[in-house]
CSV table of C-alpha atoms (C1' of nucleotides) in Angstrom, one decimal:
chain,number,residue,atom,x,y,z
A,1,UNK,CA,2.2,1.8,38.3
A,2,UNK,CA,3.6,4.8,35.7
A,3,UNK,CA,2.5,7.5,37.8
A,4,UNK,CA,6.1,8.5,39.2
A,5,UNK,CA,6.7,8.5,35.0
A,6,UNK,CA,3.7,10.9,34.3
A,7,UNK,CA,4.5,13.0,37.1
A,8,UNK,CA,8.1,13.8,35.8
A,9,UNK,CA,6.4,14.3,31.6
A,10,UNK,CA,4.2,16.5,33.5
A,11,UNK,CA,7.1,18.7,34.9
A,12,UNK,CA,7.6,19.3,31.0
A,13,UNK,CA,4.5,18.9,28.8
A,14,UNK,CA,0.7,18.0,29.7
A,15,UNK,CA,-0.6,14.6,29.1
A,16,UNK,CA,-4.2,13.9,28.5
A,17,UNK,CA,-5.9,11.0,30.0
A,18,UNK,CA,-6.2,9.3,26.6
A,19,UNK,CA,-2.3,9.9,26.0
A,20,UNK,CA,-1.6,8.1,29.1
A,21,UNK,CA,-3.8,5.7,28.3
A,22,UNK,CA,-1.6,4.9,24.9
A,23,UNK,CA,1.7,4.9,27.4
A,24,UNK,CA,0.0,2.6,29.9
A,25,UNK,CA,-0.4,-0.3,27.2
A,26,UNK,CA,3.2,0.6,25.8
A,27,UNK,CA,5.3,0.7,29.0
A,28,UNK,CA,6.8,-2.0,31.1
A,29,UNK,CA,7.6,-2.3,34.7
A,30,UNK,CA,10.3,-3.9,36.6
A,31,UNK,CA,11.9,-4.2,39.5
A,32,UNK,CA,15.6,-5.7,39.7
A,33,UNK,CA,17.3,-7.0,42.5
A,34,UNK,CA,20.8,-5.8,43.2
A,35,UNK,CA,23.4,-6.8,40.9
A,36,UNK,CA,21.4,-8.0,38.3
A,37,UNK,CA,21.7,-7.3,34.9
A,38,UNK,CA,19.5,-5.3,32.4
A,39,UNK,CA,21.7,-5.6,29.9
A,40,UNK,CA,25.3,-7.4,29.4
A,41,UNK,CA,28.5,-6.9,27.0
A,42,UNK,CA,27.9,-8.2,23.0
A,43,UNK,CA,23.6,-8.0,23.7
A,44,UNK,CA,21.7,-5.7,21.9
A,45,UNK,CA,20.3,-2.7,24.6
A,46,UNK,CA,16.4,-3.4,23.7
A,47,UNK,CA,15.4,-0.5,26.2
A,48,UNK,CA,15.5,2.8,27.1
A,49,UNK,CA,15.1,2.5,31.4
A,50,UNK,CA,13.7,5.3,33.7
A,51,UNK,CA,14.4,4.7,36.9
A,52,UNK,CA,11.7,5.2,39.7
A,53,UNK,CA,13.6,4.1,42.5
A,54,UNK,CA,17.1,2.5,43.1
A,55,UNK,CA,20.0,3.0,41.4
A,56,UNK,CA,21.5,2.0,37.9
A,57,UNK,CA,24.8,1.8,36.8
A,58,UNK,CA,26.5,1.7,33.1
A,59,UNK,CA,30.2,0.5,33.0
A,60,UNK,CA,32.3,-1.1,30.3
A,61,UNK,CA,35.0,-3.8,31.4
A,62,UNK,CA,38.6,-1.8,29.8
A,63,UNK,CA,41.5,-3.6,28.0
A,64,UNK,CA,42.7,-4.4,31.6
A,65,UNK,CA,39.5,-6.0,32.4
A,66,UNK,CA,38.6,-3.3,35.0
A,67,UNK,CA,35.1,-2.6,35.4
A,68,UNK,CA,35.0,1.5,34.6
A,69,UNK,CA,31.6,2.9,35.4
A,70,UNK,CA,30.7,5.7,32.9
A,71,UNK,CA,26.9,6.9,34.6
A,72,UNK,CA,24.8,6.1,37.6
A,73,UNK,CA,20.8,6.5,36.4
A,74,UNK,CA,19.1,7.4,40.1
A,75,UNK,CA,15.3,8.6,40.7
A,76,UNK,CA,13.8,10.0,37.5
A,77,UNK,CA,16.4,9.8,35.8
A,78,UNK,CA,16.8,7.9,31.9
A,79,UNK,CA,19.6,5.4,31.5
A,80,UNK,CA,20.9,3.3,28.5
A,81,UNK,CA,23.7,2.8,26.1
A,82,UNK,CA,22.7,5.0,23.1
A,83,UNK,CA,24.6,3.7,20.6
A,84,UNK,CA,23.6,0.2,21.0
A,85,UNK,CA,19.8,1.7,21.3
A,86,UNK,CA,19.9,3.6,18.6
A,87,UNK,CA,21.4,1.5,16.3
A,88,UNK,CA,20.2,-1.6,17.6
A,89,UNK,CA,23.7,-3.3,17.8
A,90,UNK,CA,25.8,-5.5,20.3
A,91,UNK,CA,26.4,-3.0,22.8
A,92,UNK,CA,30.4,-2.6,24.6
A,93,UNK,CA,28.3,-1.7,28.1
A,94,UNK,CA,27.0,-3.5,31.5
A,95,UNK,CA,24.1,-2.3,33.0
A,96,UNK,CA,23.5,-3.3,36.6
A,97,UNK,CA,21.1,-2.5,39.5
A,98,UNK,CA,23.8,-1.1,41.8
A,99,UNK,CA,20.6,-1.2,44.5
A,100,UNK,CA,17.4,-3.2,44.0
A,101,UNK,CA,15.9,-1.0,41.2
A,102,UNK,CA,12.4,-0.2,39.8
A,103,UNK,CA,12.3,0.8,36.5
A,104,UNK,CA,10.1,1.3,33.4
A,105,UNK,CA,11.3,1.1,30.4
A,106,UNK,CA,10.3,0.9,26.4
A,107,UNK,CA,11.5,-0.8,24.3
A,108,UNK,CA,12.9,0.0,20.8
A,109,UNK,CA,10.3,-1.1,18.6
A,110,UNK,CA,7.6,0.8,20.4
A,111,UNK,CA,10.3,4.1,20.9
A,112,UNK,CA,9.8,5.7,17.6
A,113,UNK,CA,6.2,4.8,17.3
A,114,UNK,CA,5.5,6.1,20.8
A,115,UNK,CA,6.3,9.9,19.3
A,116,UNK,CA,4.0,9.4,16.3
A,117,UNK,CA,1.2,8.5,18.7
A,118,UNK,CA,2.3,11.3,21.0
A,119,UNK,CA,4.1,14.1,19.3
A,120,UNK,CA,3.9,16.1,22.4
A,121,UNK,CA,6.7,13.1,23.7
A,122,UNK,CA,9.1,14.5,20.9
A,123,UNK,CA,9.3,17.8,23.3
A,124,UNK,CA,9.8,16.0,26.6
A,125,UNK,CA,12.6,13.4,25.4
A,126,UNK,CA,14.0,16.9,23.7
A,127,UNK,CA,14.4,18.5,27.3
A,128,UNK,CA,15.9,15.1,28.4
A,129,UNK,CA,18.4,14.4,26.1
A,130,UNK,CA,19.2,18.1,26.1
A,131,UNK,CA,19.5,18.0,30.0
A,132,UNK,CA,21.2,14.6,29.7
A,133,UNK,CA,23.9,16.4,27.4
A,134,UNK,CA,24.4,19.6,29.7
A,135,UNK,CA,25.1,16.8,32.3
A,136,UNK,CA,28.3,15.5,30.2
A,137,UNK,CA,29.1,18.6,29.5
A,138,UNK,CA,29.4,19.2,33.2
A,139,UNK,CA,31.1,16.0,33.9
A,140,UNK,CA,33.8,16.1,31.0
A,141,UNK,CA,34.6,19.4,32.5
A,142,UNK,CA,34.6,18.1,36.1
A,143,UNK,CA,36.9,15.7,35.0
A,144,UNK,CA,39.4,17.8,33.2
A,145,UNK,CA,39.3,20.7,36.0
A,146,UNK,CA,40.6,19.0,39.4
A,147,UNK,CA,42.5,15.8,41.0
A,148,UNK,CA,41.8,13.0,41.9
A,149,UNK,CA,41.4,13.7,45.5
A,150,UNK,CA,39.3,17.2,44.9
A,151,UNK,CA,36.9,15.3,42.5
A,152,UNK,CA,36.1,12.7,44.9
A,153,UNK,CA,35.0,16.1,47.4
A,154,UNK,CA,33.4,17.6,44.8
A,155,UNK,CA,31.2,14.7,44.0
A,156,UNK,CA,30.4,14.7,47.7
A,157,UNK,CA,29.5,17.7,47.9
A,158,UNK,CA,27.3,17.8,44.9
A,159,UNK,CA,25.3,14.8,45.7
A,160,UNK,CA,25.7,14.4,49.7
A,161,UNK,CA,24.8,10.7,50.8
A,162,UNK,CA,25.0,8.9,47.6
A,163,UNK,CA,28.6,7.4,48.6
A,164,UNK,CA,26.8,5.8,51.3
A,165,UNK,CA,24.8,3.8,48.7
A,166,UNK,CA,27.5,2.5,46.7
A,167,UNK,CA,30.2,0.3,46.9
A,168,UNK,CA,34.0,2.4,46.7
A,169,UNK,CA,35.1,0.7,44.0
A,170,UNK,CA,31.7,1.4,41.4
A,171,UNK,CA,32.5,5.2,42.6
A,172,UNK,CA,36.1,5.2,42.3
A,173,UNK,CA,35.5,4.0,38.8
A,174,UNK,CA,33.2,6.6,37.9
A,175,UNK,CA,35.7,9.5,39.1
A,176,UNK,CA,38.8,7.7,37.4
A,177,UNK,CA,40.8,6.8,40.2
A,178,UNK,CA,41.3,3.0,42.1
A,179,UNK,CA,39.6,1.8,45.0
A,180,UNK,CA,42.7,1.9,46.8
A,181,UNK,CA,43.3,5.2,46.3
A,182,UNK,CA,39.9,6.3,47.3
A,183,UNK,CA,40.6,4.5,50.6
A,184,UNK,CA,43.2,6.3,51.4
A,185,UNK,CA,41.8,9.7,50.5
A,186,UNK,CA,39.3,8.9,52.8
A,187,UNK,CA,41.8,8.0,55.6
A,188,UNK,CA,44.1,11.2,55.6
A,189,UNK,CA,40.9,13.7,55.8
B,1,UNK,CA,22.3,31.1,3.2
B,2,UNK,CA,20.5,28.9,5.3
B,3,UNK,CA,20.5,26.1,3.3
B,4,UNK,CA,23.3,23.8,4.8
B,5,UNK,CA,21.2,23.9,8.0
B,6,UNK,CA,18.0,23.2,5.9
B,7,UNK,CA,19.9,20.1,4.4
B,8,UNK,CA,20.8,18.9,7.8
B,9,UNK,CA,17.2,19.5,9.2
B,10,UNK,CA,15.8,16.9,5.9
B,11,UNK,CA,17.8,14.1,6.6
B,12,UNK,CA,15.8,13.9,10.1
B,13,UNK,CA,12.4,15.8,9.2
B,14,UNK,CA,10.5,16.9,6.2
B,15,UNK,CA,10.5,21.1,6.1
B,16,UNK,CA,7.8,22.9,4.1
B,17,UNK,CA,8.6,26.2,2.2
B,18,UNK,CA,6.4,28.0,4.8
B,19,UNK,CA,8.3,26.5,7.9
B,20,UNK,CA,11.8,27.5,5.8
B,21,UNK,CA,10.6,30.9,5.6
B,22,UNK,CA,9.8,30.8,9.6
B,23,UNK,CA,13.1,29.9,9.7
B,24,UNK,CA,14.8,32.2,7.2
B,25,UNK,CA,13.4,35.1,9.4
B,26,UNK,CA,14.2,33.8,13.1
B,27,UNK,CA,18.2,32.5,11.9
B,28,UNK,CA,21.3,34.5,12.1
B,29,UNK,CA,24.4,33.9,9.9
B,30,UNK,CA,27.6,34.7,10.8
B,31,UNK,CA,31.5,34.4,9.3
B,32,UNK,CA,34.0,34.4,12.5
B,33,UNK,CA,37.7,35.6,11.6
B,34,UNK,CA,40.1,32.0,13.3
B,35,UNK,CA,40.2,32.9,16.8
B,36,UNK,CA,37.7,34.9,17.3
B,37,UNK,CA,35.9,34.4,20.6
B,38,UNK,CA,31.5,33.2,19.8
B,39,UNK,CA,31.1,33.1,23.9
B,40,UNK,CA,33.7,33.8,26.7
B,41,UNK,CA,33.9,33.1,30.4
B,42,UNK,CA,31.6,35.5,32.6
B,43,UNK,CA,29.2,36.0,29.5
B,44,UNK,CA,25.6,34.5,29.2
B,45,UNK,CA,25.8,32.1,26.3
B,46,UNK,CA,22.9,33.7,24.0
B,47,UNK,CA,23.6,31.2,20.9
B,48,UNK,CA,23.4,27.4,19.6
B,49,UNK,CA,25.5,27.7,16.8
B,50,UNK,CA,25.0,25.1,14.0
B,51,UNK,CA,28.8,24.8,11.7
B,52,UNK,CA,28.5,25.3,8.3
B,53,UNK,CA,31.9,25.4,7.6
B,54,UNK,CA,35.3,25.9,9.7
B,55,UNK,CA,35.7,24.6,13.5
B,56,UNK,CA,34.6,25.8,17.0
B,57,UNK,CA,36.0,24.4,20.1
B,58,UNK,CA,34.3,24.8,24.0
B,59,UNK,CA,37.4,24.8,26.2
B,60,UNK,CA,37.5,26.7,30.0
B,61,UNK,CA,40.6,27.7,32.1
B,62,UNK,CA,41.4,25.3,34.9
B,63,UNK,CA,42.5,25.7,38.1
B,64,UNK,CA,46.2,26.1,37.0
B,65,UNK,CA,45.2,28.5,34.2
B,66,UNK,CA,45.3,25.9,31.4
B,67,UNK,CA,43.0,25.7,28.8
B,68,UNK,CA,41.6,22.6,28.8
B,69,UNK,CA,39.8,21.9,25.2
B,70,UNK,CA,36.2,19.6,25.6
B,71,UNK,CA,34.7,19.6,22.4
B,72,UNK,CA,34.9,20.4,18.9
B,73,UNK,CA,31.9,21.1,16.0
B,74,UNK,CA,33.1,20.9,12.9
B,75,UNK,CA,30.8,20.7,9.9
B,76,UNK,CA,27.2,20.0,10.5
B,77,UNK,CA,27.6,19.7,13.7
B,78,UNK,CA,25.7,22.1,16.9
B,79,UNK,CA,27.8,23.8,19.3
B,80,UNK,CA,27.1,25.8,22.5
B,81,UNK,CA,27.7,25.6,26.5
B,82,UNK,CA,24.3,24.1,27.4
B,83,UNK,CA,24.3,24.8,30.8
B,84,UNK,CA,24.9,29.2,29.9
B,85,UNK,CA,22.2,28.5,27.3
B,86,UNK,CA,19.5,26.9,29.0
B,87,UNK,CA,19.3,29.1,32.3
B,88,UNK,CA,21.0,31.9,30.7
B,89,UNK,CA,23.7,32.5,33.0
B,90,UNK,CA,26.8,33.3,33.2
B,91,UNK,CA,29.7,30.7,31.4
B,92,UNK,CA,32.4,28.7,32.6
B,93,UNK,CA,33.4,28.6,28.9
B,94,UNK,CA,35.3,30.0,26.0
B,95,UNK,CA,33.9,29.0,22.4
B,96,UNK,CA,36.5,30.2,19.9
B,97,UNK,CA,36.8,29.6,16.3
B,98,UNK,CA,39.5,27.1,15.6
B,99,UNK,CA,39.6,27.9,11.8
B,100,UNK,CA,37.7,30.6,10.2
B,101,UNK,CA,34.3,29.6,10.3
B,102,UNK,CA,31.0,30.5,9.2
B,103,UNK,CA,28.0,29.4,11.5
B,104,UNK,CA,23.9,29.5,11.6
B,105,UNK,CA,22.9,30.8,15.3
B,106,UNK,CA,19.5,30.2,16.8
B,107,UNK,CA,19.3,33.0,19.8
B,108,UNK,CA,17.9,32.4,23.3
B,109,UNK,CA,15.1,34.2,22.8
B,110,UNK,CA,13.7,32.5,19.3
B,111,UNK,CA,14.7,28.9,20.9
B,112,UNK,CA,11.8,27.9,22.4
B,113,UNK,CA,8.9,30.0,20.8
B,114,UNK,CA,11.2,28.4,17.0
B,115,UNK,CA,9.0,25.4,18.5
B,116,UNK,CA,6.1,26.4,19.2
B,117,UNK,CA,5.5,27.8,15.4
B,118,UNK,CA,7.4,24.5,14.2
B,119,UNK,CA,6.5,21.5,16.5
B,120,UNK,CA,8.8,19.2,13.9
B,121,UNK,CA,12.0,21.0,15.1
B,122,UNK,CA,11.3,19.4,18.5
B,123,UNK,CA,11.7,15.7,16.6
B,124,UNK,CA,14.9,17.5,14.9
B,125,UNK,CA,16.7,18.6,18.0
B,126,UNK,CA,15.7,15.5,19.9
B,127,UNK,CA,17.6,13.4,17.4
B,128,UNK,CA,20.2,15.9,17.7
B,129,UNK,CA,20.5,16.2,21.4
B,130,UNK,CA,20.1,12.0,21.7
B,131,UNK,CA,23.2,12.2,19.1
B,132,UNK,CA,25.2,14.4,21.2
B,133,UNK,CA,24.3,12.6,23.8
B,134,UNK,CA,25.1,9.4,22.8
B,135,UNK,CA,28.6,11.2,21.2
B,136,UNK,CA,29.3,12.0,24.9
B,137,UNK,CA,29.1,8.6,25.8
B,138,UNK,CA,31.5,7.3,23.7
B,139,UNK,CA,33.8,10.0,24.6
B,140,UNK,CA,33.8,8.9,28.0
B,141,UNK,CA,34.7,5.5,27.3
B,142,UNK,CA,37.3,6.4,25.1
B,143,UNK,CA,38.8,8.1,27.8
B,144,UNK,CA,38.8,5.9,30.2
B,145,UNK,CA,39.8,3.2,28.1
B,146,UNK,CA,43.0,4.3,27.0
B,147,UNK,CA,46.1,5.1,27.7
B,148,UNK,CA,47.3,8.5,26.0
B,149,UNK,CA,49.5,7.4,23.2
B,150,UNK,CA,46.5,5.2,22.5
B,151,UNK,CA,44.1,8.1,22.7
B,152,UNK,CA,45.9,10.0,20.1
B,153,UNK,CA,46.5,6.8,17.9
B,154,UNK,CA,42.4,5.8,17.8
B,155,UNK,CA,41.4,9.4,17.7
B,156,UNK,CA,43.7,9.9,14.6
B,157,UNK,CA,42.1,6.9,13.1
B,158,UNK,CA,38.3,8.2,13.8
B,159,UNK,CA,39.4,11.4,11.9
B,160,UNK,CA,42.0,11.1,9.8
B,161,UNK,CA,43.1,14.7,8.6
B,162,UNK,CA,41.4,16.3,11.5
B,163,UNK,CA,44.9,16.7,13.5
B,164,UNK,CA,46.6,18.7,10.8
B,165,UNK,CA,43.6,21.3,10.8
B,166,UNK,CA,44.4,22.7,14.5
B,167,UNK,CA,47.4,23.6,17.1
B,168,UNK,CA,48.3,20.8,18.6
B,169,UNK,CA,48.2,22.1,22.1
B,170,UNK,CA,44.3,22.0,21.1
B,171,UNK,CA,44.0,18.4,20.2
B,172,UNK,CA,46.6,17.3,23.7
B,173,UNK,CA,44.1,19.3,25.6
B,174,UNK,CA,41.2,17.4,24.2
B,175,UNK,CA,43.2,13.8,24.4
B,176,UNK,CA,43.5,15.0,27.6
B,177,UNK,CA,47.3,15.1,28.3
B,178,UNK,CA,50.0,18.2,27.5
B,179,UNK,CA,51.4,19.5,24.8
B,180,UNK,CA,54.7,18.4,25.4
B,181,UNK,CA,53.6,14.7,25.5
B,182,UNK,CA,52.3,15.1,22.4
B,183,UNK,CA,55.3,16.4,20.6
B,184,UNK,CA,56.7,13.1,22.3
B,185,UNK,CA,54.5,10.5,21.0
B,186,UNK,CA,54.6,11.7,17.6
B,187,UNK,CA,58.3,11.6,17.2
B,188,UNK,CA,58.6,7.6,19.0
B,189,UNK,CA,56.7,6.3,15.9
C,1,DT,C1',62.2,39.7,4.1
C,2,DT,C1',62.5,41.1,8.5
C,3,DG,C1',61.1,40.9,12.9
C,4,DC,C1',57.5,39.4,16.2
C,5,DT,C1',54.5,36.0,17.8
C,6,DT,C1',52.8,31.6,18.0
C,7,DT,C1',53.6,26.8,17.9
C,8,DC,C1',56.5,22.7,18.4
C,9,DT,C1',60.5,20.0,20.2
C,10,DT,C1',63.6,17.9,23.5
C,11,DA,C1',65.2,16.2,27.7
C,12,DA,C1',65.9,16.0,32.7
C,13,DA,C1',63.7,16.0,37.1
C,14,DC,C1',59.6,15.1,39.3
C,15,DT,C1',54.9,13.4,41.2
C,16,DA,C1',50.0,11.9,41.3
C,17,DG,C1',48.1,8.0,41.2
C,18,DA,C1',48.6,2.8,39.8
C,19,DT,C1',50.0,-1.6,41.0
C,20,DT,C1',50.7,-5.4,44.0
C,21,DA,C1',50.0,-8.1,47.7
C,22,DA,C1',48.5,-9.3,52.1
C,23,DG,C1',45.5,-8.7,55.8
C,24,DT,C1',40.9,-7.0,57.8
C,25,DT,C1',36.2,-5.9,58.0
C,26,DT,C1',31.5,-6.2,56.3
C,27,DT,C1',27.8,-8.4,54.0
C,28,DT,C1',25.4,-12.2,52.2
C,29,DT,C1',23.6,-16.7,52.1
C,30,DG,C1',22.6,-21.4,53.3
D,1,DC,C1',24.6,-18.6,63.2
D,2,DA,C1',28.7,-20.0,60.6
D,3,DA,C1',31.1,-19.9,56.5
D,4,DA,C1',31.9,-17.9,52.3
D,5,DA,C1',32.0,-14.1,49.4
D,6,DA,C1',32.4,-9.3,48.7
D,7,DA,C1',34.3,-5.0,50.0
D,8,DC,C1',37.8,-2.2,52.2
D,9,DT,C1',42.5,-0.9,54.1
D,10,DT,C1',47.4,-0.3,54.3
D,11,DA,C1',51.9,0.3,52.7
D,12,DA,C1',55.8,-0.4,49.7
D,13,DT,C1',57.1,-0.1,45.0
D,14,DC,C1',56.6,1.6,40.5
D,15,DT,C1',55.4,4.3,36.2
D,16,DA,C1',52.8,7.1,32.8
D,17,DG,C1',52.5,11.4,32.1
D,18,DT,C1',53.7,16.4,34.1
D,19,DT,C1',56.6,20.1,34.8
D,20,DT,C1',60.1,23.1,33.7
D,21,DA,C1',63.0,25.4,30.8
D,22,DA,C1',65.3,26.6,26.8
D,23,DG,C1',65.8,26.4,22.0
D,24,DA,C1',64.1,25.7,17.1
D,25,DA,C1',60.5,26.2,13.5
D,26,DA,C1',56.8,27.9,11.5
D,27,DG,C1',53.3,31.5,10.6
D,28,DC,C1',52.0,36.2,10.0
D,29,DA,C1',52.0,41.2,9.8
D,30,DA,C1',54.3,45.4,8.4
DNA sequence: TTGCTTTCTTAAACTAGATTAAGTTTTTTG
DNA sequence: CAAAAAACTTAATCTAGTTTAAGAAAGCAA
């Protein structure tokens, strides 16, 4: 049920058999058809969502009620909107299964407890939130350096496929450009 | 010397005398003259630098040969390119001091073995990394909610003050628009 | 206190990408 | 399968912000 979880802790720190014991009663599974909601504009983001397989997608609707996406979560990968998480308030985000979705996730109340029962945890979320930063890093640049047309190669070349698994419009979002002018990027080359 | 840092590290773990001293003899302090360069394009970033006082800003050189400001650390806050630091290799990056400025450095080579003799610092730097993180986050919104005169506006009202402390080509760069356009907007109104 | 360098301003011409709007294709669902 | 909904295309028009260029201030070193 957690194993594809455990497997990517593992990659970072060992976990006993008791330790995954104390995760196995804390985590929660789901699965999430396509286009549903995990969590909507004005709720509170109650948890923090690794995805095993699918696709997640965080977007904010802007003062021109466009949908902008701001992050796709994919395959072991951790998705939420911090702010609301961390401090437990209404959050300004949409996240949606852009694919039918398994996740796991925990929720708030058991987060902080989790690293007091496992301390070793405190390492692993470390290494994620530290990779998880490098990544923005990374994309802020990405965004500042090129075009509109040479992001939308970049991204393709970076992660080859993906665009087959998304709608144009949730990517055109997430590189800052419309729909209609990713069509017709796609047209001339 | 240290003890700004040691503050910082309190209001998120406790910190025993001994684990101070572990600290005192791993930490590096350092006063950088305003625009003196901490990392630059080409080198292997070997630092996280923690502010103590002053301001750093990460900016690289696009494709045009602009400097395109990403982020700035002012006080209290932890600075570095991630992606040099982590697999030591070469950076896409400048850090330069924006101000004179006086930081704490933890060096490559004391990062990880820092947590191994204190385990706690792994619950400080995954607050701080979830901070950034969740700092990153926001950033992104904000740009791609706004406009650019509306950048500028709502970033001058998150830190009021902070505008007359550095060049404004800096700040345009961060807001994400030119100089020029800058000079514009502030004249208007 | 002068000269040199860095930063800021102004304004005209320009352009990447947005907007609008209508039509077409694909996907979903009953 | 048929109808409806969702996603994509095309093209003309438009605009927010860039580019270029030249001059004015401000900051700094000698």
């Amino acid at each position: 049920m957690y194993q594809p979880l455990y497997n990517h802790i593992k990659r970072f720190v060992d976990l006993s058999a008791d330790e995954e014991e104390i995760l196995t009663s804390t985590l929660k599974s789901f699965s999430f058809k396509k286009k549903t909601f995990l969590l909507e504009q004005g709720q509170i983001c109650r948890s923090n969502y690794f995805v095993v397989k699918g696709c997640l997608r965080l977007y904010f609707i802007d003062v021109n009620g466009v949908a902008q996406t701001t992050q796709f979560a994919i395959e072991n990968w951790w998705i939420s909107d911090l702010t609301s998480f961390m401090f437990q308030k209404p959050s300004d985000f949409f996240i949606q299964a852009a694919e039918t979705t398994e996740v796991i996730a925990i929720a708030h109340q058991d987060y902080e407890k989790l690293f007091e029962r496992i301390p070793k945890l405190e390492k692993y979320f470390r290494l994620i939130f530290q990779k998880l930063h490098q990544a923005s890093q990374q994309r802020i640049m990405f965004l500042y350096s090129f075009g509109a047309e040479e992001r939308y190669r970049h991204f393709n070349g970076l992660f080859p496929g993906f665009v087959q698994r998304i709608p144009q419009y949730m990517l055109a979002s997430y590189l800052g450009f419309t729909p209609e002018f990713l069509s017709k990027i796609r047209t001339i080359k």
